Coordinates of C-alpha atoms in Angstrom, one line a residue:
Chain B
M1 CA -6.9 38.4 -7.6
K2 CA -8.1 35.4 -9.6
T3 CA -11.0 33.5 -8.0
K4 CA -10.0 30.0 -6.9
H5 CA -12.4 27.0 -7.0
I6 CA -11.8 24.5 -4.3
L7 CA -13.7 21.2 -4.3
V8 CA -14.1 19.7 -0.9
L9 CA -14.9 15.9 -0.8
G10 CA -16.3 15.1 2.5
G11 CA -17.2 18.7 3.2
N12 CA -20.0 17.6 5.6
G13 CA -17.7 15.7 7.8
F14 CA -15.9 16.9 10.9
I15 CA -12.8 18.4 9.4
G16 CA -14.8 19.3 6.2
V17 CA -17.3 21.6 8.0
N18 CA -14.6 23.4 9.9
L19 CA -12.5 23.8 6.8
V20 CA -15.4 25.0 4.6
N21 CA -16.4 27.6 7.3
R22 CA -13.0 29.1 7.1
L23 CA -12.5 28.8 3.3
I24 CA -15.7 30.8 2.6
Q25 CA -14.2 33.8 4.5
N26 CA -11.8 34.3 1.6
R27 CA -13.6 36.5 -0.9
D28 CA -11.5 35.1 -3.8
T29 CA -12.5 31.5 -3.1
V30 CA -15.5 29.5 -4.4
V31 CA -16.1 26.4 -2.4
I32 CA -17.8 23.4 -3.9
V33 CA -18.8 20.6 -1.5
F34 CA -19.5 17.2 -2.9
G35 CA -21.0 14.4 -0.8
L36 CA -24.0 12.7 0.6
G37 CA -25.1 15.5 2.9
V38 CA -26.6 18.9 2.1
G39 CA -25.6 22.2 3.6
D40 CA -27.4 25.4 4.4
N41 CA -24.5 27.8 3.7
K42 CA -25.3 30.3 0.9
S43 CA -21.6 30.8 0.1
V44 CA -21.0 27.2 -0.7
K45 CA -22.1 25.3 -3.7
Y46 CA -23.4 21.9 -2.5
V47 CA -23.4 19.0 -5.0
Q48 CA -25.1 15.9 -3.8
G49 CA -23.6 12.7 -4.9
D50 CA -22.0 9.4 -3.9
F51 CA -18.2 9.2 -4.1
N52 CA -18.7 5.6 -5.3
S53 CA -20.4 6.9 -8.5
Q54 CA -17.7 8.1 -10.9
Q55 CA -20.4 9.8 -13.1
A56 CA -21.7 11.9 -10.2
L57 CA -18.1 13.0 -9.5
E58 CA -17.3 13.6 -13.1
N59 CA -20.3 16.0 -13.3
V60 CA -18.6 18.2 -10.8
F61 CA -15.5 18.4 -12.9
T62 CA -17.5 19.2 -16.1
T63 CA -19.6 21.9 -14.2
Y64 CA -16.8 23.7 -12.4
S65 CA -13.3 24.6 -13.3
I66 CA -11.6 23.2 -10.2
D67 CA -8.2 24.4 -9.0
T68 CA -7.7 22.3 -5.9
V69 CA -9.4 19.1 -4.6
V70 CA -9.4 18.6 -0.8
H71 CA -10.2 14.9 -0.3
L72 CA -11.4 14.2 3.2
I73 CA -13.7 11.2 2.5
S74 CA -13.1 8.1 4.5
S75 CA -15.9 5.5 4.6
T76 CA -14.4 3.2 7.2
S77 CA -12.8 3.5 10.6
P78 CA -9.7 1.7 12.0
A79 CA -11.8 -0.7 14.0
D80 CA -13.2 -2.7 11.1
P81 CA -11.9 -6.1 12.0
D82 CA -12.5 -8.8 9.4
G83 CA -11.6 -9.6 5.9
L84 CA -15.0 -8.5 4.5
G85 CA -14.4 -5.1 6.0
M86 CA -11.0 -5.0 4.4
I87 CA -12.4 -5.6 0.9
H88 CA -15.1 -3.1 1.4
D89 CA -12.5 -0.6 2.6
I90 CA -10.5 -1.2 -0.6
N91 CA -13.5 -0.8 -2.9
S92 CA -15.0 2.2 -1.2
N93 CA -11.8 4.2 -0.4
L94 CA -9.0 3.1 -2.7
T95 CA -10.8 2.4 -5.9
T96 CA -12.8 5.6 -5.6
T97 CA -9.7 7.6 -5.0
I98 CA -8.1 6.2 -8.1
Q99 CA -11.2 7.2 -10.0
L100 CA -10.8 10.7 -8.6
L101 CA -7.1 10.8 -9.7
N102 CA -8.1 9.7 -13.2
L103 CA -10.7 12.6 -13.3
M104 CA -8.1 15.1 -12.1
K105 CA -5.8 13.9 -14.8
K106 CA -8.5 14.0 -17.4
Y107 CA -9.7 17.5 -16.5
Q108 CA -6.1 18.8 -15.7
V109 CA -6.8 19.6 -12.1
R110 CA -3.4 20.0 -10.7
N111 CA -3.7 20.3 -6.9
L112 CA -4.8 17.6 -4.4
V113 CA -4.9 17.8 -0.6
F114 CA -5.4 14.3 0.9
A115 CA -6.3 13.6 4.6
S116 CA -4.3 10.6 5.4
S117 CA -4.2 9.1 8.9
G118 CA -1.3 9.9 11.3
G119 CA -2.8 7.5 13.8
T120 CA -2.7 4.4 11.6
V121 CA -0.2 4.6 8.7
Y122 CA 2.8 4.0 11.0
G123 CA 1.4 1.0 12.9
V124 CA 3.7 -1.2 14.9
D125 CA 7.1 -2.6 14.2
K126 CA 7.2 -6.0 15.7
N127 CA 10.9 -5.8 16.3
A128 CA 10.8 -2.4 18.0
D129 CA 9.7 -1.8 21.6
P130 CA 6.3 0.0 21.4
E131 CA 6.9 1.5 24.8
V132 CA 9.9 3.3 23.5
S133 CA 9.4 4.1 19.8
F134 CA 6.0 5.5 19.3
T135 CA 6.8 9.0 18.1
H136 CA 6.9 8.9 14.4
S137 CA 8.3 11.2 11.7
E138 CA 7.3 11.0 8.1
N139 CA 10.1 8.8 7.0
D140 CA 9.5 6.1 9.7
F141 CA 8.5 2.6 8.8
N142 CA 4.9 1.9 7.7
N143 CA 3.5 -1.3 9.3
P144 CA -0.2 -0.6 9.8
I145 CA -2.1 -3.0 11.9
S146 CA -5.5 -2.0 10.5
S147 CA -6.9 -2.2 7.0
H148 CA -7.8 1.5 7.4
G149 CA -4.1 2.3 7.8
I150 CA -3.0 0.1 4.9
V151 CA -5.6 1.7 2.6
K152 CA -4.6 5.2 3.6
L153 CA -1.0 4.3 2.9
T154 CA -1.9 2.7 -0.5
I155 CA -3.8 5.9 -1.5
E156 CA -0.7 7.9 -0.6
K157 CA 1.3 5.6 -3.0
Y158 CA -1.2 6.1 -5.9
I159 CA -1.1 9.8 -5.3
Y160 CA 2.7 9.7 -5.6
L161 CA 2.4 7.7 -8.8
Y162 CA 0.0 10.2 -10.4
S163 CA 2.3 13.0 -9.2
Y164 CA 5.3 11.3 -10.8
H165 CA 3.7 10.5 -14.1
F166 CA 1.1 13.2 -14.6
G167 CA 2.3 16.2 -12.6
I168 CA -0.5 16.3 -10.0
K169 CA 0.8 18.3 -7.0
F170 CA -0.1 16.8 -3.7
L171 CA -0.2 17.6 0.0
I172 CA -0.6 14.4 2.0
L173 CA -1.5 15.3 5.6
R174 CA -1.2 12.6 8.1
I175 CA -3.6 14.0 10.6
S176 CA -3.7 12.8 14.2
N177 CA -6.9 12.7 16.4
P178 CA -8.8 15.9 15.8
F179 CA -11.3 17.2 18.4
G180 CA -13.3 20.4 18.7
E181 CA -16.3 22.4 17.4
N182 CA -18.7 21.1 14.7
H183 CA -18.2 17.5 15.6
F184 CA -21.4 15.5 15.1
S185 CA -20.4 11.8 15.3
L186 CA -21.8 9.9 18.2
S187 CA -19.2 7.1 18.0
H188 CA -15.9 8.5 16.8
G189 CA -13.6 10.9 18.7
L190 CA -12.9 10.3 22.4
I191 CA -13.0 13.9 23.5
N192 CA -16.1 15.0 21.6
V193 CA -18.1 11.9 22.4
A194 CA -17.2 12.0 26.0
L195 CA -18.3 15.7 26.3
K196 CA -21.6 14.8 24.7
N197 CA -22.2 11.9 27.0
I198 CA -21.3 14.0 30.1
I199 CA -23.7 16.7 29.1
N200 CA -26.4 14.1 28.5
G201 CA -25.7 12.5 31.9
E202 CA -24.4 9.3 30.3
K203 CA -21.4 7.2 31.1
I204 CA -18.1 7.6 29.1
E205 CA -17.1 4.6 27.1
V206 CA -13.4 3.6 27.3
W207 CA -11.8 0.8 25.3
G208 CA -8.9 -0.8 27.2
D209 CA -7.5 0.3 30.5
G210 CA -6.9 4.0 29.6
S211 CA -3.3 3.6 28.7
V212 CA -3.7 4.0 25.0
V213 CA -1.8 7.1 24.0
R214 CA -2.8 9.4 21.1
D215 CA -1.9 12.8 19.7
Y216 CA -4.9 15.0 19.9
I217 CA -5.1 18.1 17.7
Y218 CA -7.6 20.9 18.2
I219 CA -9.7 21.2 15.0
K220 CA -9.0 25.0 14.7
D221 CA -5.3 24.2 14.7
C222 CA -5.8 21.5 12.1
V223 CA -7.7 23.9 9.8
D224 CA -5.2 26.7 10.4
I225 CA -2.4 24.3 9.3
I226 CA -4.2 23.3 6.1
L227 CA -5.0 26.9 5.1
N228 CA -1.5 28.0 5.9
L229 CA 0.1 25.2 3.8
L230 CA -2.2 26.1 0.9
D231 CA -1.4 29.8 1.2
R232 CA 2.3 29.1 1.0
N233 CA 1.9 26.8 -2.0
I234 CA 3.7 24.0 -0.3
V235 CA 3.3 20.9 -2.5
N236 CA 4.5 17.4 -3.0
Q237 CA 5.0 16.8 0.7
I238 CA 3.9 14.2 3.2
I239 CA 3.4 16.1 6.5
N240 CA 2.4 15.0 10.0
V241 CA -0.4 17.2 11.3
G242 CA -0.7 16.8 15.0
S243 CA 0.1 18.5 18.3
G244 CA 3.3 16.6 18.7
Q245 CA 2.2 15.7 22.2
G246 CA 0.9 12.4 23.5
Y247 CA -1.9 11.9 26.1
S248 CA -3.1 8.7 27.5
I249 CA -6.9 8.2 27.6
S250 CA -6.6 8.6 31.4
E251 CA -4.8 11.9 31.0
V252 CA -7.4 13.1 28.6
L253 CA -10.2 12.2 31.0
N254 CA -8.4 14.2 33.7
V255 CA -8.4 17.2 31.4
I256 CA -12.1 16.7 30.7
K257 CA -12.7 16.4 34.5
Q258 CA -11.1 19.8 35.1
V259 CA -13.5 21.3 32.6
T260 CA -16.8 19.4 33.3
G261 CA -16.5 18.0 36.8
G262 CA -17.2 14.4 37.6
F263 CA -18.5 11.6 35.4
D264 CA -18.8 7.8 35.3
I265 CA -16.8 5.5 33.0
S266 CA -17.7 2.2 31.4
Y267 CA -14.6 0.1 30.5
Y268 CA -14.7 -2.2 27.5
P269 CA -12.1 -4.6 26.2
S270 CA -9.3 -3.0 24.2
R271 CA -9.6 -3.1 20.4
K272 CA -6.8 -5.0 18.8
F273 CA -6.7 -3.0 15.6
D274 CA -5.8 0.1 17.6
V275 CA -2.1 1.0 17.9
P276 CA -1.2 1.1 21.6
K277 CA 0.7 4.4 21.5
I278 CA 1.2 6.9 18.8
V279 CA 2.5 10.5 18.8
L280 CA 3.4 12.5 15.7
D281 CA 6.7 14.2 15.3
I282 CA 5.8 17.6 13.9
T283 CA 9.3 18.9 13.3
K284 CA 8.7 18.9 9.5
L285 CA 5.4 20.8 9.9
Q286 CA 7.0 23.4 12.1
S287 CA 9.8 23.8 9.6
L288 CA 7.3 24.7 6.9
I289 CA 4.9 27.0 8.7
P290 CA 4.8 28.7 12.2
F291 CA 2.7 26.5 14.4
T292 CA 2.2 26.3 18.2
P293 CA -0.6 23.9 19.2
T294 CA -3.4 25.1 21.3
N295 CA -3.2 23.9 24.9
I296 CA -5.4 20.8 25.3
L297 CA -7.2 22.3 28.3
Q298 CA -8.2 25.4 26.3
G299 CA -9.2 23.2 23.4
V300 CA -11.4 21.0 25.6
K301 CA -13.0 24.1 27.3
N302 CA -13.9 25.6 23.9
T303 CA -15.3 22.3 22.7
Y304 CA -17.3 21.8 25.9
E305 CA -18.9 25.3 25.5
W306 CA -19.7 24.6 21.9
T307 CA -21.2 21.2 22.8
V308 CA -23.4 22.8 25.5
D309 CA -24.7 25.4 23.1
Q310 CA -25.3 22.7 20.5
M311 CA -27.3 20.5 22.9
K312 CA -29.5 23.6 23.8
K313 CA -30.3 24.1 20.2
I314 CA -31.3 20.5 19.7
S315 CA -33.5 20.2 22.9
Chain I
M1 CA 9.7 -37.4 9.0
K2 CA 6.3 -36.0 8.7
T3 CA 5.0 -35.4 5.2
K4 CA 4.6 -31.7 4.3
H5 CA 1.9 -30.4 2.1
I6 CA 2.9 -27.4 0.1
L7 CA 0.3 -25.5 -2.0
V8 CA 1.8 -23.6 -4.9
L9 CA -0.4 -20.9 -6.4
G10 CA 0.8 -20.1 -9.8
G11 CA 2.6 -23.4 -10.1
N12 CA 2.3 -23.3 -13.9
G13 CA 4.2 -20.0 -14.2
F14 CA 7.9 -19.5 -14.7
I15 CA 9.1 -19.6 -11.1
G16 CA 6.3 -22.1 -10.2
V17 CA 7.3 -24.8 -12.7
N18 CA 10.9 -24.6 -11.6
L19 CA 10.0 -24.6 -7.9
V20 CA 7.6 -27.5 -8.3
N21 CA 10.2 -29.6 -10.2
R22 CA 12.5 -29.2 -7.3
L23 CA 10.0 -29.6 -4.5
I24 CA 8.9 -33.0 -5.8
Q25 CA 12.4 -34.3 -5.4
N26 CA 11.8 -34.3 -1.6
R27 CA 10.1 -37.6 -0.7
D28 CA 8.5 -36.1 2.4
T29 CA 6.7 -33.3 0.4
V30 CA 3.3 -33.4 -1.3
V31 CA 3.0 -30.6 -3.8
I32 CA -0.4 -29.3 -4.7
V33 CA -0.6 -26.9 -7.7
F34 CA -3.7 -24.6 -7.9
G35 CA -4.3 -22.5 -11.0
L36 CA -5.6 -22.2 -14.5
G37 CA -3.2 -24.6 -16.2
V38 CA -2.9 -28.4 -16.0
G39 CA 0.3 -30.3 -15.5
D40 CA 1.6 -33.7 -16.6
N41 CA 3.7 -34.5 -13.6
K42 CA 2.5 -37.6 -11.7
S43 CA 4.1 -36.5 -8.4
V44 CA 2.0 -33.3 -8.3
K45 CA -1.6 -32.9 -7.4
Y46 CA -3.0 -30.4 -9.9
V47 CA -6.2 -28.6 -8.9
Q48 CA -7.7 -26.5 -11.7
G49 CA -9.3 -23.3 -10.5
D50 CA -9.4 -19.6 -10.9
F51 CA -7.7 -17.6 -8.1
N52 CA -10.5 -15.1 -8.4
S53 CA -13.0 -17.7 -7.2
Q54 CA -12.9 -18.0 -3.5
Q55 CA -14.9 -21.2 -3.5
A56 CA -12.5 -22.9 -5.8
L57 CA -9.6 -22.0 -3.5
E58 CA -11.5 -23.0 -0.4
N59 CA -12.1 -26.4 -1.9
V60 CA -8.3 -26.9 -1.9
F61 CA -8.1 -26.0 1.8
T62 CA -10.9 -28.4 2.7
T63 CA -9.4 -31.2 0.5
Y64 CA -5.8 -31.0 1.7
S65 CA -4.2 -30.3 5.1
I66 CA -1.8 -27.6 3.9
D67 CA 1.3 -26.7 5.8
T68 CA 2.7 -23.9 3.6
V69 CA 1.3 -21.8 0.8
V70 CA 3.6 -20.4 -1.9
H71 CA 1.8 -17.6 -3.6
L72 CA 3.4 -16.8 -7.0
I73 CA 0.3 -15.6 -8.8
S74 CA 0.4 -12.1 -10.4
S75 CA -2.2 -11.3 -13.0
T76 CA -0.6 -8.1 -14.2
S77 CA 2.7 -6.8 -15.3
P78 CA 4.4 -3.4 -14.5
A79 CA 3.6 -1.9 -17.9
D80 CA -0.2 -1.6 -17.4
P81 CA -0.5 2.1 -17.9
D82 CA -4.0 3.4 -17.2
G83 CA -6.4 3.8 -14.3
L84 CA -8.6 0.9 -15.6
G85 CA -5.6 -1.3 -15.4
M86 CA -4.9 -0.2 -11.9
I87 CA -8.4 -1.1 -10.6
H88 CA -8.2 -4.5 -12.4
D89 CA -4.8 -4.9 -10.7
I90 CA -6.3 -4.3 -7.3
N91 CA -9.3 -6.5 -7.8
S92 CA -7.4 -9.5 -9.3
N93 CA -4.3 -9.4 -7.1
L94 CA -5.0 -7.6 -3.9
T95 CA -8.6 -8.6 -3.2
T96 CA -7.8 -12.2 -4.1
T97 CA -4.8 -12.3 -1.8
I98 CA -6.9 -11.0 1.1
Q99 CA -9.3 -13.8 0.4
L100 CA -6.4 -16.2 0.5
L101 CA -5.2 -14.8 3.9
N102 CA -8.8 -15.2 5.3
L103 CA -8.8 -18.8 4.2
M104 CA -5.4 -19.4 5.7
K105 CA -6.7 -17.9 9.0
K106 CA -9.9 -20.0 8.8
Y107 CA -8.1 -23.3 8.1
Q108 CA -5.2 -22.4 10.4
V109 CA -2.5 -22.6 7.7
R110 CA 0.5 -21.0 9.3
N111 CA 3.1 -20.4 6.6
L112 CA 3.1 -18.2 3.6
V113 CA 5.8 -17.5 1.0
F114 CA 4.9 -14.5 -1.2
A115 CA 6.6 -13.5 -4.4
S116 CA 6.8 -9.8 -4.2
S117 CA 8.6 -7.7 -6.8
G118 CA 12.1 -6.4 -6.2
G119 CA 12.0 -4.5 -9.4
T120 CA 9.0 -2.4 -8.7
V121 CA 8.3 -2.0 -4.9
Y122 CA 11.2 0.5 -4.4
G123 CA 10.3 2.8 -7.3
V124 CA 11.9 6.2 -7.6
D125 CA 12.4 8.9 -5.0
K126 CA 11.9 12.2 -6.8
N127 CA 14.3 13.9 -4.4
A128 CA 17.1 11.4 -4.9
D129 CA 19.4 11.2 -7.9
P130 CA 18.3 8.0 -9.8
E131 CA 21.8 7.8 -11.3
V132 CA 23.3 7.4 -7.9
S133 CA 20.9 5.7 -5.5
F134 CA 19.4 2.7 -7.3
T135 CA 20.7 -0.2 -5.2
H136 CA 18.0 -0.9 -2.6
S137 CA 18.0 -2.7 0.7
E138 CA 14.8 -3.9 2.3
N139 CA 14.4 -0.9 4.5
D140 CA 14.7 1.7 1.8
F141 CA 11.8 4.0 0.7
N142 CA 8.9 2.6 -1.2
N143 CA 7.8 4.9 -4.0
P144 CA 6.5 2.7 -6.7
I145 CA 5.9 4.3 -10.1
S146 CA 3.7 1.4 -11.4
S147 CA 0.4 0.1 -10.0
H148 CA 2.0 -3.3 -10.2
G149 CA 4.6 -2.2 -7.6
I150 CA 2.0 -0.5 -5.4
V151 CA -0.2 -3.6 -5.3
K152 CA 2.7 -5.9 -4.5
L153 CA 3.7 -3.5 -1.6
T154 CA 0.1 -3.3 -0.4
I155 CA -0.1 -7.1 -0.4
E156 CA 3.0 -7.1 1.8
K157 CA 1.3 -4.8 4.2
Y158 CA -1.8 -7.0 4.5
I159 CA 0.4 -10.1 5.0
Y160 CA 2.1 -8.2 7.9
L161 CA -1.3 -7.3 9.3
Y162 CA -2.4 -11.0 9.3
S163 CA 0.9 -12.0 10.8
Y164 CA 0.6 -9.4 13.5
H165 CA -3.0 -10.3 14.5
F166 CA -3.4 -14.0 13.5
G167 CA 0.1 -15.4 13.7
I168 CA 0.6 -16.3 10.1
K169 CA 4.4 -16.7 9.4
F170 CA 5.6 -15.1 6.2
L171 CA 8.5 -15.0 3.9
I172 CA 8.1 -12.0 1.6
L173 CA 10.6 -12.4 -1.3
R174 CA 11.3 -9.3 -3.3
I175 CA 12.5 -11.1 -6.4
S176 CA 14.4 -9.3 -9.2
N177 CA 14.3 -10.3 -12.9
P178 CA 14.5 -14.1 -13.2
F179 CA 15.7 -15.9 -16.3
G180 CA 16.4 -19.4 -17.3
E181 CA 14.9 -22.8 -18.0
N182 CA 11.2 -23.6 -18.2
H183 CA 10.3 -20.0 -19.3
F184 CA 7.4 -20.0 -21.8
S185 CA 6.2 -16.4 -22.0
L186 CA 6.7 -14.8 -25.3
S187 CA 6.5 -11.2 -24.0
H188 CA 8.0 -11.0 -20.5
G189 CA 11.6 -11.5 -19.6
L190 CA 14.3 -9.9 -21.7
I191 CA 16.8 -12.7 -21.7
N192 CA 14.4 -15.6 -22.4
V193 CA 12.4 -13.7 -25.0
A194 CA 15.6 -12.5 -26.8
L195 CA 17.0 -16.1 -26.9
K196 CA 13.7 -17.4 -28.4
N197 CA 13.7 -14.6 -31.0
I198 CA 17.3 -15.2 -32.0
I199 CA 16.8 -19.0 -32.4
N200 CA 13.7 -18.2 -34.5
G201 CA 15.7 -15.7 -36.6
E202 CA 13.6 -12.8 -35.4
K203 CA 14.7 -9.3 -34.2
I204 CA 15.2 -8.6 -30.5
E205 CA 12.8 -5.9 -29.1
V206 CA 14.3 -3.3 -26.8
W207 CA 12.3 -0.6 -25.1
G208 CA 14.4 2.5 -24.6
D209 CA 18.0 3.1 -25.5
G210 CA 19.4 0.1 -23.8
S211 CA 20.5 2.0 -20.7
V212 CA 17.8 0.5 -18.4
V213 CA 19.6 -1.4 -15.6
R214 CA 18.2 -4.5 -13.9
D215 CA 19.2 -7.2 -11.5
Y216 CA 18.9 -10.5 -13.3
I217 CA 18.8 -13.7 -11.3
Y218 CA 19.2 -17.2 -12.7
I219 CA 16.1 -19.2 -12.0
K220 CA 18.0 -22.1 -10.5
D221 CA 19.5 -19.6 -8.0
C222 CA 16.1 -18.2 -7.2
V223 CA 14.6 -21.7 -6.5
D224 CA 17.7 -22.7 -4.5
I225 CA 17.2 -19.6 -2.4
I226 CA 13.5 -20.3 -1.7
L227 CA 14.2 -23.9 -0.8
N228 CA 17.1 -22.9 1.4
L229 CA 15.0 -20.3 3.3
L230 CA 12.2 -22.9 3.8
D231 CA 14.6 -25.6 5.0
R232 CA 16.0 -23.2 7.6
N233 CA 12.6 -22.2 8.8
I234 CA 13.4 -18.5 8.3
V235 CA 10.1 -16.6 8.8
N236 CA 8.6 -13.2 9.2
Q237 CA 11.2 -11.6 7.0
I238 CA 11.1 -9.4 3.9
I239 CA 14.1 -10.4 1.8
N240 CA 15.6 -9.2 -1.5
V241 CA 16.2 -12.1 -3.9
G242 CA 18.5 -11.1 -6.7
S243 CA 22.0 -11.4 -7.9
G244 CA 23.0 -8.1 -6.3
Q245 CA 24.5 -7.1 -9.7
G246 CA 23.2 -4.6 -12.2
Y247 CA 23.4 -5.0 -15.9
S248 CA 22.1 -2.5 -18.5
I249 CA 20.1 -4.0 -21.4
S250 CA 23.1 -3.3 -23.7
E251 CA 25.4 -5.2 -21.4
V252 CA 22.9 -8.1 -21.3
L253 CA 22.8 -8.1 -25.1
N254 CA 26.6 -8.3 -25.2
V255 CA 26.4 -11.4 -22.9
I256 CA 23.8 -12.9 -25.2
K257 CA 26.0 -12.1 -28.2
Q258 CA 28.9 -14.1 -26.7
V259 CA 26.6 -17.1 -26.4
T260 CA 24.6 -16.9 -29.7
G261 CA 26.6 -14.8 -32.1
G262 CA 24.9 -11.9 -33.9
F263 CA 21.3 -10.7 -34.1
D264 CA 19.3 -7.6 -35.1
I265 CA 17.6 -5.3 -32.7
S266 CA 14.3 -3.2 -33.0
Y267 CA 14.3 -0.2 -30.6
Y268 CA 10.9 1.0 -29.2
P269 CA 10.2 4.0 -27.0
S270 CA 11.0 3.5 -23.3
R271 CA 8.1 2.6 -21.1
K272 CA 7.4 5.2 -18.5
F273 CA 6.2 2.8 -15.9
D274 CA 9.6 1.2 -15.8
V275 CA 12.1 2.2 -13.2
P276 CA 15.3 3.4 -15.0
K277 CA 17.7 1.6 -12.8
I278 CA 17.3 -1.0 -10.0
V279 CA 19.7 -3.4 -8.3
L280 CA 18.9 -5.3 -5.2
D281 CA 21.2 -5.2 -2.1
I282 CA 21.4 -8.8 -1.1
T283 CA 23.3 -8.4 2.1
K284 CA 20.4 -9.6 4.2
L285 CA 19.8 -12.6 2.0
Q286 CA 23.5 -13.6 2.2
S287 CA 23.4 -13.1 6.0
L288 CA 20.6 -15.7 6.2
I289 CA 21.8 -18.4 3.8
P290 CA 25.0 -19.0 1.9
F291 CA 24.5 -17.7 -1.7
T292 CA 26.8 -17.0 -4.6
P293 CA 25.0 -16.0 -7.7
T294 CA 25.6 -18.0 -10.9
N295 CA 27.7 -16.0 -13.4
I296 CA 25.3 -14.4 -15.9
L297 CA 27.3 -15.8 -18.9
Q298 CA 26.9 -19.3 -17.5
G299 CA 23.2 -18.7 -16.8
V300 CA 22.6 -17.4 -20.3
K301 CA 24.5 -20.3 -21.9
N302 CA 22.3 -22.9 -19.9
T303 CA 19.2 -21.0 -20.9
Y304 CA 20.2 -20.9 -24.6
E305 CA 20.8 -24.6 -24.6
W306 CA 17.4 -25.3 -23.0
T307 CA 15.7 -23.0 -25.4
V308 CA 17.3 -24.7 -28.4
D309 CA 16.2 -28.1 -27.1
Q310 CA 12.7 -26.7 -26.5
M311 CA 12.4 -25.3 -30.0
K312 CA 13.4 -28.7 -31.5
K313 CA 10.6 -30.4 -29.5
I314 CA 8.1 -27.9 -30.8
S315 CA 9.1 -28.0 -34.4

């Protein structure tokens, strides 16, 4: 079997670390990770570089014969509120991705997996009742209410353009809210951050009244899905990647309580750039590959045990 | 009646000149034109400035109390082919429009009319038959095959975001291919350029085999529509502005032949960033205002007469 070279952009991030850990189990795959961090895994070729520097990225393409690029880099989060943040978002995410697409065209790299954002690209239709219509399939309207969502959507459009004109094959994955092992952010990801705070004896921070509904996907499910789609050579598709189930923050906290026991909560004002409710319709995903989401209680238990282990290592 | 201050960005362009000429006929309207050109119309306040300079634009907002901004500036055309053109397109059109939206928010200017692009924002669905499904209503898919189209669409998304969060009222007009009086470009706009070439005894340039289908709208119809929508205070709508009728280039040349007599044609290879066929569904427009498009033969006749007069003035 021919050896495949997979370049992972953002391979030191949450999804990236989990994906790379699984990719290196394939003997016929060489994994190259490009980004700001460094790794300690002997089976991975780490290339340090800034995604904003086209030259650093081009060096990767001249050094390795890449088969597939997995693009997981996102330098902003949905909460960035002002116009300045928007223009930064465009420069650091959109412009850089166009540079990536140009390099893929130049070096004839044919396959791209892009992590889009299931939580933000649909947004809110002012004319629809958000209490009723918040489960979205891939062909639904796109009215993002955050710059993060608009930029993700715009990147999707440029990928389509490059696919149309230059034959790049894409998998655009609109991923919901992932949680689970190998999560190191202290600010993003309700479940992971809450578990860290509980173990540290700190309060849990909640924005809004706990009614915000999200689709949480266990990270191992998310990685399984990506590998499965790659294995089956499914291309030129936009696919929702989520559990297909909605949980309010209050419901998630109840699940966490079952696993950890009690904790205290600090409530903060809701963030207006957050969509009130969003669940992904995963009918399309399940028509392409077999997928049954891990029960959220089981996922949270696993994540809790990993977090406890991790804290022991640090202290 | 209270005097209204309307700021026209791109007021020296094709649509802009025609719109301004009509706006100044209203005694209760003060028209301010901001852009690179200068005008000679006493009833208009011309402010010279570069749309890329936020300071120049801000000066307009501090000098005048603006009620409505009509944003007609577009610094690129659909044909820009490469990645460099794309990034220029983003910087000069998208980033500048976000700066405009920030200024509107800062100075509490509540109304925005934006000239989007009916010909490019729909694009081509790879899974659909382009010979069958090329008449698009406002809720159809958006798969642009030019950066120009993606940027227009992305601007629409940011306008929606500012409307959602900050209450800016918008009219997004997806305008088809306008033709008619006061057109001065020597490269854009098949009908106008062809008429100029014929009068100058030059060949007409055609890209492709003449089968490309477009929706041509007579400029006076286009301006009527904009004024009518403004008069009726129709806001927060995305509206196709076209004739609703499709003509191939060959058909358009036949109409031109009826008006002008014979001419020679030079054929050039088709441009791949052009959509093969596009006609706008104007059902929504006609549900909002009364509108019957001017017959294309009549429109071309009027345009021909204006062009002949214009050429006499120049020579």
